[in-house]
PDB file of C-alpha atoms in Angstrom:
ATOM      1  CA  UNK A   6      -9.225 -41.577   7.454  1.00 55.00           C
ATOM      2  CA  UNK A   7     -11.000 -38.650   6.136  1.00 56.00           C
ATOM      3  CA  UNK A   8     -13.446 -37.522   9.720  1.00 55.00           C
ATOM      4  CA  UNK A   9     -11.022 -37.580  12.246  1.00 63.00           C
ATOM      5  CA  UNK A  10      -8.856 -34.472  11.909  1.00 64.00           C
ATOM      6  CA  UNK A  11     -10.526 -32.145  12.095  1.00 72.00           C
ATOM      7  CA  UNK A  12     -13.455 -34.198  13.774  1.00 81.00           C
ATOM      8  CA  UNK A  13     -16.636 -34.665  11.722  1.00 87.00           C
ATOM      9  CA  UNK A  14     -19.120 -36.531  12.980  1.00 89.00           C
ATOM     10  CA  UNK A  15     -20.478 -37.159   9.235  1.00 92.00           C
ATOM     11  CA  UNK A  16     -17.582 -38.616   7.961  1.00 93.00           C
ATOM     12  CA  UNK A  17     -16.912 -41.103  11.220  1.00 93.00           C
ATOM     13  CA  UNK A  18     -20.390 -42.175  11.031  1.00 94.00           C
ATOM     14  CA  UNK A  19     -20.462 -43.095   7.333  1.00 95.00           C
ATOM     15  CA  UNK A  20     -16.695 -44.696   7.925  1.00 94.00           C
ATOM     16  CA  UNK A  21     -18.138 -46.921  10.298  1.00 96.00           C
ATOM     17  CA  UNK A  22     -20.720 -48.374   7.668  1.00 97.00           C
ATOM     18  CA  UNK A  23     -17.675 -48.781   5.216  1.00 96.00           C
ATOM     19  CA  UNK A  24     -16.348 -50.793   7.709  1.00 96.00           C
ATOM     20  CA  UNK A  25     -19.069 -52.442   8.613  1.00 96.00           C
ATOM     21  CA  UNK A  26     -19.235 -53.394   4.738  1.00 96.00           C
ATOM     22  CA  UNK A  27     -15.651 -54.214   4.167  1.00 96.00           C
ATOM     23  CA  UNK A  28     -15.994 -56.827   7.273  1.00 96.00           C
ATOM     24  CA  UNK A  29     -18.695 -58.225   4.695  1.00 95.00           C
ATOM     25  CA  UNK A  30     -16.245 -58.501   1.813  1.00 95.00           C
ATOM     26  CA  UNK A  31     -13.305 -59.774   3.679  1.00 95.00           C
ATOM     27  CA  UNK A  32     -13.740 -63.213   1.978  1.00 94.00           C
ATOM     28  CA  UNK A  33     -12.795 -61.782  -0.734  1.00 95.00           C
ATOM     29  CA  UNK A  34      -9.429 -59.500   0.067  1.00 94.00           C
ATOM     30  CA  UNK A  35      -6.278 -60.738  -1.597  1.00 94.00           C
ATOM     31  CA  UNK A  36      -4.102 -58.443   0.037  1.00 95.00           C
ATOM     32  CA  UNK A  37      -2.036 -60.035   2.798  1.00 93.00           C
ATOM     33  CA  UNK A  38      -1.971 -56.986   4.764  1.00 93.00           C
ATOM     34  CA  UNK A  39      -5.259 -56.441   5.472  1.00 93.00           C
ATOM     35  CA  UNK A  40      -7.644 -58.780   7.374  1.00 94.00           C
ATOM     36  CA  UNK A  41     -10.848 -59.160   9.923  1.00 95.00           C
ATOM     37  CA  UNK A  42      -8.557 -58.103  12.927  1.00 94.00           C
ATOM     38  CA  UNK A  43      -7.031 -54.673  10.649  1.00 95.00           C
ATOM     39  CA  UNK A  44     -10.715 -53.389  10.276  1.00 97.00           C
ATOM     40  CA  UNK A  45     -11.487 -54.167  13.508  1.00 97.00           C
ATOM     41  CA  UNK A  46      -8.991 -51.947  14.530  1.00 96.00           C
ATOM     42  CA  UNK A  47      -9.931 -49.450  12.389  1.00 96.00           C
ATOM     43  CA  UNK A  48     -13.821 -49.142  13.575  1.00 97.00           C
ATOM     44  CA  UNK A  49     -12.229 -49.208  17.242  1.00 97.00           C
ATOM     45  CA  UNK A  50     -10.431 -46.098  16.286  1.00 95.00           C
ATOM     46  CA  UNK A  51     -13.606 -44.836  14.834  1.00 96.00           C
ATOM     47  CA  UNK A  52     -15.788 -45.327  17.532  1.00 96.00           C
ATOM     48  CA  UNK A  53     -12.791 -43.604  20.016  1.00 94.00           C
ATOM     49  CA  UNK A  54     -12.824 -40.274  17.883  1.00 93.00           C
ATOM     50  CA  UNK A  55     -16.680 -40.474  18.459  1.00 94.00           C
ATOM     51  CA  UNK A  56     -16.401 -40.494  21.947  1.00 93.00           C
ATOM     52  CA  UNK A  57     -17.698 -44.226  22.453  1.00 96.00           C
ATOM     53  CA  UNK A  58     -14.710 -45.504  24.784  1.00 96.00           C
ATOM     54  CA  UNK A  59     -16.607 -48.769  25.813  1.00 97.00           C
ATOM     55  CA  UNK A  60     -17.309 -49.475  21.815  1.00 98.00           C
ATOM     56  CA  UNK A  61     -13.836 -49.167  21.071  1.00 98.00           C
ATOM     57  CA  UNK A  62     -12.903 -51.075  24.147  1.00 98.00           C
ATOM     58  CA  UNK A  63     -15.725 -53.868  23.701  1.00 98.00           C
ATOM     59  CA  UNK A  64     -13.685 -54.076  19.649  1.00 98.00           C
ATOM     60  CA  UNK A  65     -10.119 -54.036  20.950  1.00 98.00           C
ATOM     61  CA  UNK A  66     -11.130 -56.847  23.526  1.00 97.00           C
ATOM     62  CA  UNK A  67     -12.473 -59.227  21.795  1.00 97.00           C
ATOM     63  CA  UNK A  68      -9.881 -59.078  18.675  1.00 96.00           C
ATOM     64  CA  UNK A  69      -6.679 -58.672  20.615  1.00 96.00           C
ATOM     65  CA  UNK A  70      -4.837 -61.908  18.991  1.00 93.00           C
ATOM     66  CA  UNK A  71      -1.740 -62.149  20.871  1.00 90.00           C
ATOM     67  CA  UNK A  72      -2.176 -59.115  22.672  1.00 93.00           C
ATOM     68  CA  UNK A  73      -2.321 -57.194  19.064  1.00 93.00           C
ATOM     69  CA  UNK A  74      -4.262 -54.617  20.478  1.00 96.00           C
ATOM     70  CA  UNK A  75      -2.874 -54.593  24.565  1.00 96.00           C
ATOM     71  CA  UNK A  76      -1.332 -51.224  24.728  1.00 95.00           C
ATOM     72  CA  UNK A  77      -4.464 -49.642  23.007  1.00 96.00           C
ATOM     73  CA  UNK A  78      -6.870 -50.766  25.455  1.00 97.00           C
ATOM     74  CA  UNK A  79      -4.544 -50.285  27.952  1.00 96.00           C
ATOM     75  CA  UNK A  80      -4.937 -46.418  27.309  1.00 96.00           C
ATOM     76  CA  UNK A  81      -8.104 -46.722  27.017  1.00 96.00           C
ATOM     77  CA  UNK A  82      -8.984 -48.384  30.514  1.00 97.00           C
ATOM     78  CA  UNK A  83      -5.838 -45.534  32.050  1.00 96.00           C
ATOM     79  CA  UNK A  84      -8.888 -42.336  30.036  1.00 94.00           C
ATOM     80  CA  UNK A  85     -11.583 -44.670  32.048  1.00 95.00           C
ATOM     81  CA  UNK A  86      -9.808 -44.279  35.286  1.00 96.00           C
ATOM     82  CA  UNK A  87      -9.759 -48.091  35.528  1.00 96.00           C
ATOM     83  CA  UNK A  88      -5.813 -47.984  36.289  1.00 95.00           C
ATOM     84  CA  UNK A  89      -5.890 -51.474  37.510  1.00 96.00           C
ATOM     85  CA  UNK A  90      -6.934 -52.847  35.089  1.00 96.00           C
ATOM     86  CA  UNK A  91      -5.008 -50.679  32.520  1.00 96.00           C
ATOM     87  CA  UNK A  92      -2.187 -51.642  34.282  1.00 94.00           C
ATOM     88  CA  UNK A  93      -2.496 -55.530  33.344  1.00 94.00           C
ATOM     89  CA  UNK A  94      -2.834 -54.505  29.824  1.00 95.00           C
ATOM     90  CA  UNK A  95       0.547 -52.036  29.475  1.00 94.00           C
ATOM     91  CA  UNK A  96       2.321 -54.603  31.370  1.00 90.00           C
ATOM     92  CA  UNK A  97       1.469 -57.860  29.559  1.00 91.00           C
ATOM     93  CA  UNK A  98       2.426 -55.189  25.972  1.00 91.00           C
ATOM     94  CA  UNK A  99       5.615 -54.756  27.811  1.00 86.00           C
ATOM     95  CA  UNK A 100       6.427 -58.101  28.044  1.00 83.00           C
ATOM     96  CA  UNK A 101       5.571 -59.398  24.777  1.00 83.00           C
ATOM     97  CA  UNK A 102       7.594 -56.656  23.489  1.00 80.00           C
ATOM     98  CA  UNK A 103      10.576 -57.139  25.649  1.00 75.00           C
ATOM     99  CA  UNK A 104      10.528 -60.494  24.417  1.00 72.00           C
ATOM    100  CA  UNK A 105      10.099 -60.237  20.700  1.00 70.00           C
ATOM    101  CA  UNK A 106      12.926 -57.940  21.217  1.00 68.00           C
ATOM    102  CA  UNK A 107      14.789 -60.532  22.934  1.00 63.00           C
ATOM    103  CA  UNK A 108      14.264 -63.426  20.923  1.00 59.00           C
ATOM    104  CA  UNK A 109      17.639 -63.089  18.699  1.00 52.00           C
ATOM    105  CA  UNK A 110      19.737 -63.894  21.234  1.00 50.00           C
ATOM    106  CA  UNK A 111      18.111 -67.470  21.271  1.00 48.00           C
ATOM    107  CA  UNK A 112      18.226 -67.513  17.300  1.00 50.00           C
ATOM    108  CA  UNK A 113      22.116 -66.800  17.482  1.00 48.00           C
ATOM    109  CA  UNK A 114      20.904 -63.057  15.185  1.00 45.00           C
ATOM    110  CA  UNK A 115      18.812 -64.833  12.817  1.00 47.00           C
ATOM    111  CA  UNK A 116      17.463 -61.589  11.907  1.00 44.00           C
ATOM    112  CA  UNK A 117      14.214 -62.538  11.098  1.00 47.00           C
ATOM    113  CA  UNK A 118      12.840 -62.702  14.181  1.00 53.00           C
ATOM    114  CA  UNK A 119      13.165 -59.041  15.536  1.00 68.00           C
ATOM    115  CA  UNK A 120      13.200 -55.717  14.711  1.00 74.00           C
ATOM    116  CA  UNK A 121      16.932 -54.673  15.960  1.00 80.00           C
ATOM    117  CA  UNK A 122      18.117 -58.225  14.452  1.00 79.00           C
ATOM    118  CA  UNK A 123      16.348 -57.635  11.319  1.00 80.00           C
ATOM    119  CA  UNK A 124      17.387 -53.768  11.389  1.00 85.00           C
ATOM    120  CA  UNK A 125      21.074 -54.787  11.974  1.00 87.00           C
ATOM    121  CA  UNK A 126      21.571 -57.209   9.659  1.00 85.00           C
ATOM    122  CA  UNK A 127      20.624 -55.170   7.040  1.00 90.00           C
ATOM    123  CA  UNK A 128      22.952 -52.334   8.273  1.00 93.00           C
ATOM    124  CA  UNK A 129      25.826 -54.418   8.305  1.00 89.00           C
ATOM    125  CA  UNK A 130      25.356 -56.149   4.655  1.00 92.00           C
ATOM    126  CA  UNK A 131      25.037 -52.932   3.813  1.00 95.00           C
ATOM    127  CA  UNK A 132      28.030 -51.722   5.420  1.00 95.00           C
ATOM    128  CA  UNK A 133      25.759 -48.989   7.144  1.00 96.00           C
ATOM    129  CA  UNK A 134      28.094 -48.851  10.219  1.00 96.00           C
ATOM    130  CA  UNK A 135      26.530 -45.583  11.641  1.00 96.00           C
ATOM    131  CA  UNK A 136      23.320 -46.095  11.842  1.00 95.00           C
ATOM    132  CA  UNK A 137      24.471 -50.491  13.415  1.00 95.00           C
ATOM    133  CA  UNK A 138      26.675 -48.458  16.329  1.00 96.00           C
ATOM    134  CA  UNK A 139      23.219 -45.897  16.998  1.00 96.00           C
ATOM    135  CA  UNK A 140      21.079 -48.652  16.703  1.00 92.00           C
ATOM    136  CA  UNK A 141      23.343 -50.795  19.170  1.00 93.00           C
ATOM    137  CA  UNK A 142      24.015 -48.078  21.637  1.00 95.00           C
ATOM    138  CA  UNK A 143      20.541 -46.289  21.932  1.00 92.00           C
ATOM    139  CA  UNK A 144      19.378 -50.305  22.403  1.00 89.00           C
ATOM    140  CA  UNK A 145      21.832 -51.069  25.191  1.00 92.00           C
ATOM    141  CA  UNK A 146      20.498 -47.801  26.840  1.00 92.00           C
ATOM    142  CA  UNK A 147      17.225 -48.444  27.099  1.00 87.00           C
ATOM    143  CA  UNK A 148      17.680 -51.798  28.135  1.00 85.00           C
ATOM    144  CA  UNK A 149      19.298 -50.498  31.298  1.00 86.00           C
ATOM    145  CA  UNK A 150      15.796 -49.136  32.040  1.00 84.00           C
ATOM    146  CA  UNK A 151      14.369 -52.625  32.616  1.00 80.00           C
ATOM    147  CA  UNK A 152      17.592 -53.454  34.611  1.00 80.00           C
ATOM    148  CA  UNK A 153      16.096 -53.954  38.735  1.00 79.00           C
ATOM    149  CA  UNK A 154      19.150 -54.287  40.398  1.00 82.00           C
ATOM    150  CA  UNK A 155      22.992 -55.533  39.746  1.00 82.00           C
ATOM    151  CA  UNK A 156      21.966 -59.401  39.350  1.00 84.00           C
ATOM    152  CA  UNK A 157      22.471 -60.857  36.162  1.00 82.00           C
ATOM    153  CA  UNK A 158      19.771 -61.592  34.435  1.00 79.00           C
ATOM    154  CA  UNK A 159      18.677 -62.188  30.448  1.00 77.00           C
ATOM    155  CA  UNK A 160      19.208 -58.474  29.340  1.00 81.00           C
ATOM    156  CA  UNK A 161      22.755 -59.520  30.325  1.00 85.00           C
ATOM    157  CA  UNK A 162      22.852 -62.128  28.028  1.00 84.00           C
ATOM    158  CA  UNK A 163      21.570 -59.347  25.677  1.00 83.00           C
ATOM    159  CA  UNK A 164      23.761 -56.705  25.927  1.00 89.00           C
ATOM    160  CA  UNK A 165      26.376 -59.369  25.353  1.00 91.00           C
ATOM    161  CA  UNK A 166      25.379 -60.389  21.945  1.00 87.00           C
ATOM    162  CA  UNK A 167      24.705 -56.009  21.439  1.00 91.00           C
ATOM    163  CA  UNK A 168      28.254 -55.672  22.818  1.00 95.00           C
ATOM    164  CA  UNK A 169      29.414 -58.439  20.323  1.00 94.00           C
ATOM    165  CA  UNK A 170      28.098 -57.273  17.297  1.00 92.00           C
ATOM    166  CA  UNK A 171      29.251 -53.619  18.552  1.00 96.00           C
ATOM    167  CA  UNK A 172      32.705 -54.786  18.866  1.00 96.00           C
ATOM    168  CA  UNK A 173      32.095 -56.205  14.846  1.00 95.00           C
ATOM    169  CA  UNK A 174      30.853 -52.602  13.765  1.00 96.00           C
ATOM    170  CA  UNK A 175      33.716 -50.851  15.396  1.00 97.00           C
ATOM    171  CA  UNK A 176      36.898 -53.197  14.302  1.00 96.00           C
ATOM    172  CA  UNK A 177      34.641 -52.552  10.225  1.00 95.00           C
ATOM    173  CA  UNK A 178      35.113 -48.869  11.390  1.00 95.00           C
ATOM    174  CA  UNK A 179      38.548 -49.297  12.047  1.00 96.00           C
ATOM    175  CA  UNK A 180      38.003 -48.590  15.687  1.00 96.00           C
ATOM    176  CA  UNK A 181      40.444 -51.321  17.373  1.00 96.00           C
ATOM    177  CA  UNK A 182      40.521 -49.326  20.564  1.00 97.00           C
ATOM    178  CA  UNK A 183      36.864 -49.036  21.015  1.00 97.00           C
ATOM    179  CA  UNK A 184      36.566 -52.605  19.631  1.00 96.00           C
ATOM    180  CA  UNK A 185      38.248 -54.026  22.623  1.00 96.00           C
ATOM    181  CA  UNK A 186      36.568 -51.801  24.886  1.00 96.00           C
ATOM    182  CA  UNK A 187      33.237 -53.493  23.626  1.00 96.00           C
ATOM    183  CA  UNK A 188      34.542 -57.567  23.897  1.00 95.00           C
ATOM    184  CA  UNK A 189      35.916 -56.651  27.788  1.00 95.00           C
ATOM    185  CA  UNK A 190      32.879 -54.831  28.104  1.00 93.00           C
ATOM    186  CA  UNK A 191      30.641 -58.263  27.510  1.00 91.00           C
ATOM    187  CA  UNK A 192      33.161 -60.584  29.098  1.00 90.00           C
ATOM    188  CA  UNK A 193      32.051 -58.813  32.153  1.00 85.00           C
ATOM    189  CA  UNK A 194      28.886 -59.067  31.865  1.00 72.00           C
TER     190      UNK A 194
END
């Protein structure tokens, strides 16, 4: 959006009324992509770049379907000083997105249903072994992050199926060793 770098008031104002017009117009979109909740969005960011925190807030609140717009507000409240409540916000992002992420291991890798499924199903049709095993790993690292303590727990059950399709990438790779390492590796767990 033409306003925001480098700020001009001018530009922000007059992209708000284009918003405010497009909102009109919706009705009449054919484009999948774009909807009520996408300009929405758009005039929160507006208003932000302005400087009006509790416009952009008052947006994101009341067209957050399914916690679309969580983590924004969340930094929003967190500029306020209203950690609390900010708090609620990142946390309740976290969790969706832990669990989107988490939801192949119920669809047995469906790969429609999340980004690493989707992403690694595509690398290994396409025999992109690399980029599966960087995937896999830098996945399996961060989920040691959300690890508490040594009881087992669903990220277990995660890494397993990582571990699993690890193991796949490595005996493709010709990695028989490593391959092994992987299946003991999720027995384990």
């Amino acid at each position: 959006m033409q306003g925001i770098n480098p700020r001009n008031d001018k530009y922000l104002k007059r992209a708000v009324e284009l918003f405010n017009q497009a909102l009109i117009l919706i009705s009449q979109n054919n484009d999948p992509t774009i909807d009520e909740s996408v300009i929405y969005g758009q005039l929160a960011i507006l208003y932000q770049t302005m400087g009006n925190l509790d416009k952009a807030l008052e947006i994101y609140k009341n067209h957050n379907a399914s916690g679309l717009y969580n983590i924004r507000i969340g930094h929003l409240l967190a500029t306020k000083g209203d950690y609390k409540q900010a708090d609620e916000y990142l946390s309740q992002s976290l969790v969706k997105q832990l669990g989107d992420k988490m939801t192949f291991v119920a669809d047995e890798l469906d790969g429609s249903k999340t980004f690493v499924a989707g992403k690694l199903n595509c690398y290994r049709m396409t025999g992109n072994y690399d980029d599966a095993r960087a995937l896999i790993e830098s996945t399996l690292q961060e989920n040691t992050f959300y690890k508490i303590d040594d009881k087992p727990n669903v990220l277990d059950k995660f890494d397993c199926v990582l571990l699993v399709q690890l193991a796949y990438v490595e005996i493709k790779c010709g990695n028989k060793e490593k391959s092994k390492k992987c299946m003991k590796k999720a027995v384990k767990k």
